[in-house]
């Protein structure tokens, strides 16, 4: 089976840094995606990791350790508009069908 | 470039009825995946279509069925609706089925079953 775990909710202050962890247990792991989803809207792509290490993209960075079945999404210089759910999703074998975790709701306070 | 579109936006149905949801993929994309997202949860994979053929199915009963047309748009059909089918149904398109291909999501159809 597959198991993808991420915290349900996190709160942080505007301008701060927040790290959202995701652990997974899945057969035939291929890669890991992070998506952002504002309430009532479609998920939008943030990052994709297939090799171990850190991928940086502006204020957002994502890290993957394949041996540990672990990833994190780092959000720096938090802005109010970053209040959203952050979804960790894995792909298996050679395909791109996504298996999602439950999502982490991040609330940014002034 | 037109993004992924879905119709209708919202839908209310009665238990036992049937529903058809529609999705137009992004230009140049030949793969469409459907997901069900219950309130407060992550999306769950229903099935994927690649060049008009089903290319994988999640843990959903046969009353969930789909179709992809030659222009790569897609339909999701649900028969014998149950209360638990109330959810946001998301369609996502991609330029192929390879593992690195990002999926582009549509705005979703909110289905309420009463």
mmCIF file of C-alpha atoms in Angstrom:
data_model
loop_
_atom_site.group_PDB
_atom_site.id
_atom_site.type_symbol
_atom_site.label_atom_id
_atom_site.label_comp_id
_atom_site.label_asym_id
_atom_site.label_seq_id
_atom_site.Cartn_x
_atom_site.Cartn_y
_atom_site.Cartn_z
ATOM 1 C CA UNK A 1 0.000 0.000 0.000
ATOM 2 C CA UNK A 2 0.891 3.639 0.059
ATOM 3 C CA UNK A 3 1.112 6.035 2.955
ATOM 4 C CA UNK A 4 1.812 9.743 2.697
ATOM 5 C CA UNK A 5 1.861 11.789 5.889
ATOM 6 C CA UNK A 6 2.003 15.530 6.395
ATOM 7 C CA UNK A 7 0.890 17.730 9.294
ATOM 8 C CA UNK A 8 -2.715 18.873 9.188
ATOM 9 C CA UNK A 9 -2.184 22.510 10.047
ATOM 10 C CA UNK A 10 0.601 25.028 10.714
ATOM 11 C CA UNK A 11 0.554 28.673 11.746
ATOM 12 C CA UNK A 12 3.321 31.184 11.088
ATOM 13 C CA UNK A 13 3.893 34.925 11.142
ATOM 14 C CA UNK A 14 4.244 37.136 8.086
ATOM 15 C CA UNK A 15 7.905 37.422 7.092
ATOM 16 C CA UNK A 16 8.887 34.194 8.866
ATOM 17 C CA UNK A 17 9.910 30.788 7.489
ATOM 18 C CA UNK A 18 7.800 27.637 7.611
ATOM 19 C CA UNK A 19 8.857 24.065 6.809
ATOM 20 C CA UNK A 20 6.214 21.522 5.847
ATOM 21 C CA UNK A 21 7.361 17.916 6.171
ATOM 22 C CA UNK A 22 6.090 14.981 4.166
ATOM 23 C CA UNK A 23 6.962 11.345 4.728
ATOM 24 C CA UNK A 24 5.974 8.599 2.358
ATOM 25 C CA UNK A 25 6.005 4.829 2.069
ATOM 26 C CA UNK A 26 5.253 3.675 -1.426
ATOM 27 C CA UNK A 27 6.365 0.932 -3.786
ATOM 28 C CA UNK A 28 8.066 1.897 -7.019
ATOM 29 C CA UNK A 29 8.610 5.524 -5.968
ATOM 30 C CA UNK A 30 9.371 7.783 -8.924
ATOM 31 C CA UNK A 31 9.156 11.428 -7.867
ATOM 32 C CA UNK A 32 7.502 13.890 -5.515
ATOM 33 C CA UNK A 33 5.428 16.951 -6.301
ATOM 34 C CA UNK A 34 4.305 19.849 -4.141
ATOM 35 C CA UNK A 35 1.134 21.743 -5.014
ATOM 36 C CA UNK A 36 -0.467 24.833 -3.467
ATOM 37 C CA UNK A 37 -4.242 25.031 -3.189
ATOM 38 C CA UNK A 38 -6.131 28.109 -2.071
ATOM 39 C CA UNK A 39 -9.579 27.480 -0.623
ATOM 40 C CA UNK A 40 -12.090 26.680 -3.359
ATOM 41 C CA UNK A 41 -9.471 26.752 -6.110
ATOM 42 C CA UNK A 42 -7.486 24.282 -8.204
ATOM 43 C CA UNK A 43 -4.108 22.997 -7.018
ATOM 44 C CA UNK A 44 -1.183 24.784 -8.678
ATOM 45 C CA UNK A 45 2.261 23.290 -9.203
ATOM 46 C CA UNK A 46 5.098 24.422 -6.933
ATOM 47 C CA UNK A 47 7.931 21.925 -7.326
ATOM 48 C CA UNK A 48 9.068 18.502 -8.476
ATOM 49 C CA UNK A 49 11.872 16.430 -6.957
ATOM 50 C CA UNK A 50 13.143 13.174 -8.401
ATOM 51 C CA UNK A 51 16.764 13.210 -7.171
ATOM 52 C CA UNK A 52 17.991 13.688 -3.620
ATOM 53 C CA UNK A 53 18.696 17.251 -2.643
ATOM 54 C CA UNK A 54 17.314 20.739 -2.560
ATOM 55 C CA UNK A 55 15.499 22.499 -5.388
ATOM 56 C CA UNK A 56 15.180 26.267 -4.925
ATOM 57 C CA UNK A 57 12.637 28.403 -6.707
ATOM 58 C CA UNK A 58 12.403 31.941 -5.402
ATOM 59 C CA UNK A 59 10.869 31.989 -1.912
ATOM 60 C CA UNK A 60 9.997 28.291 -2.139
ATOM 61 C CA UNK A 61 12.436 25.370 -1.820
ATOM 62 C CA UNK A 62 11.791 21.646 -1.769
ATOM 63 C CA UNK A 63 14.026 18.863 -0.484
ATOM 64 C CA UNK A 64 13.940 15.124 -1.095
ATOM 65 C CA UNK A 65 15.663 12.160 0.547
ATOM 66 C CA UNK A 66 14.730 8.990 -1.311
ATOM 67 C CA UNK A 67 16.469 6.717 1.193
ATOM 68 C CA UNK A 68 14.513 8.204 4.100
ATOM 69 C CA UNK A 69 11.181 8.551 2.257
ATOM 70 C CA UNK A 70 11.132 12.205 3.301
ATOM 71 C CA UNK A 71 10.551 15.573 1.711
ATOM 72 C CA UNK A 72 9.973 19.085 2.924
ATOM 73 C CA UNK A 73 8.711 22.307 1.425
ATOM 74 C CA UNK A 74 10.302 25.477 2.774
ATOM 75 C CA UNK A 75 8.447 28.757 2.465
ATOM 76 C CA UNK A 76 10.577 31.838 3.180
ATOM 77 C CA UNK A 77 9.589 35.477 3.748
ATOM 78 C CA UNK A 78 5.997 34.442 4.291
ATOM 79 C CA UNK A 79 3.283 36.658 2.854
ATOM 80 C CA UNK A 80 -0.404 36.748 3.711
ATOM 81 C CA UNK A 81 -1.203 35.323 0.278
ATOM 82 C CA UNK A 82 0.741 32.169 1.206
ATOM 83 C CA UNK A 83 -2.168 31.137 3.444
ATOM 84 C CA UNK A 84 -3.324 27.997 1.635
ATOM 85 C CA UNK A 85 -3.173 24.214 1.722
ATOM 86 C CA UNK A 86 0.053 22.580 0.590
ATOM 87 C CA UNK A 87 -0.247 19.135 -0.951
ATOM 88 C CA UNK A 88 2.529 16.571 -1.118
ATOM 89 C CA UNK A 89 2.050 13.970 -3.868
ATOM 90 C CA UNK A 90 4.133 11.058 -5.143
ATOM 91 C CA UNK A 91 4.283 9.283 -8.476
ATOM 92 C CA UNK A 92 5.122 5.629 -8.951
ATOM 93 C CA UNK A 93 6.850 3.582 -11.645
ATOM 94 C CA UNK A 94 7.122 5.558 -14.857
ATOM 95 C CA UNK A 95 3.742 7.239 -14.710
ATOM 96 C CA UNK A 96 2.502 10.598 -13.507
ATOM 97 C CA UNK A 97 -0.628 9.559 -11.613
ATOM 98 C CA UNK A 98 -0.509 11.461 -8.335
ATOM 99 C CA UNK A 99 -1.053 9.966 -4.893
ATOM 100 C CA UNK A 100 -1.656 12.815 -2.475
ATOM 101 C CA UNK A 101 -1.222 13.264 1.228
ATOM 102 C CA UNK A 102 -4.006 14.901 3.196
ATOM 103 C CA UNK A 103 -2.583 18.390 2.764
ATOM 104 C CA UNK A 104 -1.194 20.898 5.252
ATOM 105 C CA UNK A 105 -3.197 24.042 5.852
ATOM 106 C CA UNK A 106 -0.863 26.976 6.499
ATOM 107 C CA UNK A 107 -2.230 30.085 8.160
ATOM 108 C CA UNK A 108 -0.078 33.206 7.932
ATOM 109 C CA UNK A 109 -0.794 35.793 10.626
ATOM 110 C CA UNK A 110 0.209 39.464 10.547
ATOM 111 C CA UNK B 1 -2.863 29.136 -24.436
ATOM 112 C CA UNK B 2 -6.181 28.035 -22.903
ATOM 113 C CA UNK B 3 -5.948 26.284 -19.563
ATOM 114 C CA UNK B 4 -7.938 23.326 -18.298
ATOM 115 C CA UNK B 5 -11.658 24.037 -18.064
ATOM 116 C CA UNK B 6 -14.406 22.071 -16.361
ATOM 117 C CA UNK B 7 -18.184 22.191 -16.440
ATOM 118 C CA UNK B 8 -20.419 22.637 -14.648
ATOM 119 C CA UNK B 9 -18.951 24.605 -11.742
ATOM 120 C CA UNK B 10 -21.495 23.394 -9.236
ATOM 121 C CA UNK B 11 -24.069 20.620 -9.336
ATOM 122 C CA UNK B 12 -26.703 19.321 -6.935
ATOM 123 C CA UNK B 13 -28.063 15.814 -7.460
ATOM 124 C CA UNK B 14 -30.239 13.383 -5.551
ATOM 125 C CA UNK B 15 -29.055 10.011 -4.294
ATOM 126 C CA UNK B 16 -29.484 7.342 -6.979
ATOM 127 C CA UNK B 17 -29.213 9.764 -9.904
ATOM 128 C CA UNK B 18 -26.495 9.821 -12.527
ATOM 129 C CA UNK B 19 -24.126 12.686 -13.331
ATOM 130 C CA UNK B 20 -21.726 13.605 -16.143
ATOM 131 C CA UNK B 21 -18.856 16.011 -15.580
ATOM 132 C CA UNK B 22 -16.821 17.484 -18.428
ATOM 133 C CA UNK B 23 -13.222 18.567 -18.834
ATOM 134 C CA UNK B 24 -11.355 20.281 -21.666
ATOM 135 C CA UNK B 25 -7.635 19.669 -21.541
ATOM 136 C CA UNK B 26 -4.984 22.301 -22.091
ATOM 137 C CA UNK B 27 -3.901 22.772 -25.695
ATOM 138 C CA UNK B 28 -1.264 20.193 -26.690
ATOM 139 C CA UNK B 29 -2.087 17.816 -23.819
ATOM 140 C CA UNK B 30 -3.136 14.239 -24.622
ATOM 141 C CA UNK B 31 -3.544 12.925 -21.069
ATOM 142 C CA UNK B 32 -6.384 13.623 -18.648
ATOM 143 C CA UNK B 33 -6.596 12.453 -15.028
ATOM 144 C CA UNK B 34 -9.589 12.732 -12.712
ATOM 145 C CA UNK B 35 -9.424 13.182 -8.937
ATOM 146 C CA UNK B 36 -12.017 13.318 -6.168
ATOM 147 C CA UNK B 37 -11.353 15.706 -3.276
ATOM 148 C CA UNK B 38 -13.519 15.468 -0.172
ATOM 149 C CA UNK B 39 -13.649 18.511 2.070
ATOM 150 C CA UNK B 40 -10.463 18.979 4.064
ATOM 151 C CA UNK B 41 -8.648 16.089 2.380
ATOM 152 C CA UNK B 42 -6.150 15.622 -0.410
ATOM 153 C CA UNK B 43 -7.346 14.632 -3.896
ATOM 154 C CA UNK B 44 -7.756 10.909 -4.638
ATOM 155 C CA UNK B 45 -6.936 9.489 -8.069
ATOM 156 C CA UNK B 46 -9.961 8.091 -9.914
ATOM 157 C CA UNK B 47 -8.538 7.224 -13.369
ATOM 158 C CA UNK B 48 -6.401 8.504 -16.194
ATOM 159 C CA UNK B 49 -6.987 8.593 -19.954
ATOM 160 C CA UNK B 50 -4.203 8.698 -22.524
ATOM 161 C CA UNK B 51 -5.047 9.045 -26.215
ATOM 162 C CA UNK B 52 -8.640 7.850 -25.639
ATOM 163 C CA UNK B 53 -7.663 4.725 -23.658
ATOM 164 C CA UNK B 54 -7.909 4.235 -19.903
ATOM 165 C CA UNK B 55 -4.387 4.232 -18.477
ATOM 166 C CA UNK B 56 -4.818 3.270 -14.852
ATOM 167 C CA UNK B 57 -7.564 3.388 -12.280
ATOM 168 C CA UNK B 58 -7.652 4.118 -8.570
ATOM 169 C CA UNK B 59 -9.710 2.422 -5.898
ATOM 170 C CA UNK B 60 -13.145 3.507 -7.129
ATOM 171 C CA UNK B 61 -16.142 1.268 -7.927
ATOM 172 C CA UNK B 62 -17.254 0.569 -11.519
ATOM 173 C CA UNK B 63 -20.103 3.082 -11.238
ATOM 174 C CA UNK B 64 -17.354 5.675 -11.827
ATOM 175 C CA UNK B 65 -16.610 5.568 -15.539
ATOM 176 C CA UNK B 66 -14.964 7.824 -18.036
ATOM 177 C CA UNK B 67 -14.333 8.658 -21.620
ATOM 178 C CA UNK B 68 -11.803 10.612 -23.624
ATOM 179 C CA UNK B 69 -12.605 12.076 -27.027
ATOM 180 C CA UNK B 70 -10.382 12.515 -30.110
ATOM 181 C CA UNK B 71 -9.776 16.163 -29.148
ATOM 182 C CA UNK B 72 -8.570 14.847 -25.743
ATOM 183 C CA UNK B 73 -11.427 16.360 -23.763
ATOM 184 C CA UNK B 74 -12.904 13.980 -21.225
ATOM 185 C CA UNK B 75 -16.024 13.046 -19.289
ATOM 186 C CA UNK B 76 -16.478 11.517 -15.869
ATOM 187 C CA UNK B 77 -19.745 9.654 -15.322
ATOM 188 C CA UNK B 78 -21.007 8.548 -11.940
ATOM 189 C CA UNK B 79 -24.049 6.260 -11.708
ATOM 190 C CA UNK B 80 -26.239 5.513 -8.705
ATOM 191 C CA UNK B 81 -24.994 8.510 -6.760
ATOM 192 C CA UNK B 82 -24.384 8.105 -3.039
ATOM 193 C CA UNK B 83 -24.147 10.776 -0.353
ATOM 194 C CA UNK B 84 -20.396 10.083 -0.004
ATOM 195 C CA UNK B 85 -19.888 11.096 -3.634
ATOM 196 C CA UNK B 86 -20.314 14.718 -2.536
ATOM 197 C CA UNK B 87 -16.897 16.244 -3.268
ATOM 198 C CA UNK B 88 -14.872 18.500 -5.533
ATOM 199 C CA UNK B 89 -14.039 16.670 -8.756
ATOM 200 C CA UNK B 90 -10.800 17.836 -10.311
ATOM 201 C CA UNK B 91 -9.599 17.193 -13.814
ATOM 202 C CA UNK B 92 -5.910 17.565 -14.690
ATOM 203 C CA UNK B 93 -4.200 17.419 -18.061
ATOM 204 C CA UNK B 94 -0.587 16.778 -19.003
ATOM 205 C CA UNK B 95 1.409 16.485 -22.248
ATOM 206 C CA UNK B 96 2.030 12.781 -21.606
ATOM 207 C CA UNK B 97 2.097 10.098 -18.954
ATOM 208 C CA UNK B 98 5.791 10.289 -18.061
ATOM 209 C CA UNK B 99 6.652 10.637 -14.395
ATOM 210 C CA UNK B 100 8.134 14.109 -14.724
ATOM 211 C CA UNK B 101 5.134 15.594 -16.494
ATOM 212 C CA UNK B 102 3.414 18.166 -14.332
ATOM 213 C CA UNK B 103 -0.353 17.960 -14.192
ATOM 214 C CA UNK B 104 -2.332 21.134 -14.768
ATOM 215 C CA UNK B 105 -5.563 21.229 -12.796
ATOM 216 C CA UNK B 106 -8.888 22.713 -13.758
ATOM 217 C CA UNK B 107 -11.025 24.692 -11.294
ATOM 218 C CA UNK B 108 -13.114 21.643 -10.421
ATOM 219 C CA UNK B 109 -16.796 20.747 -10.243
ATOM 220 C CA UNK B 110 -18.392 20.874 -6.808
ATOM 221 C CA UNK B 111 -20.926 18.008 -6.621
ATOM 222 C CA UNK B 112 -23.449 17.859 -3.802
ATOM 223 C CA UNK B 113 -25.563 14.728 -3.407
ATOM 224 C CA UNK B 114 -28.655 15.058 -1.214
#
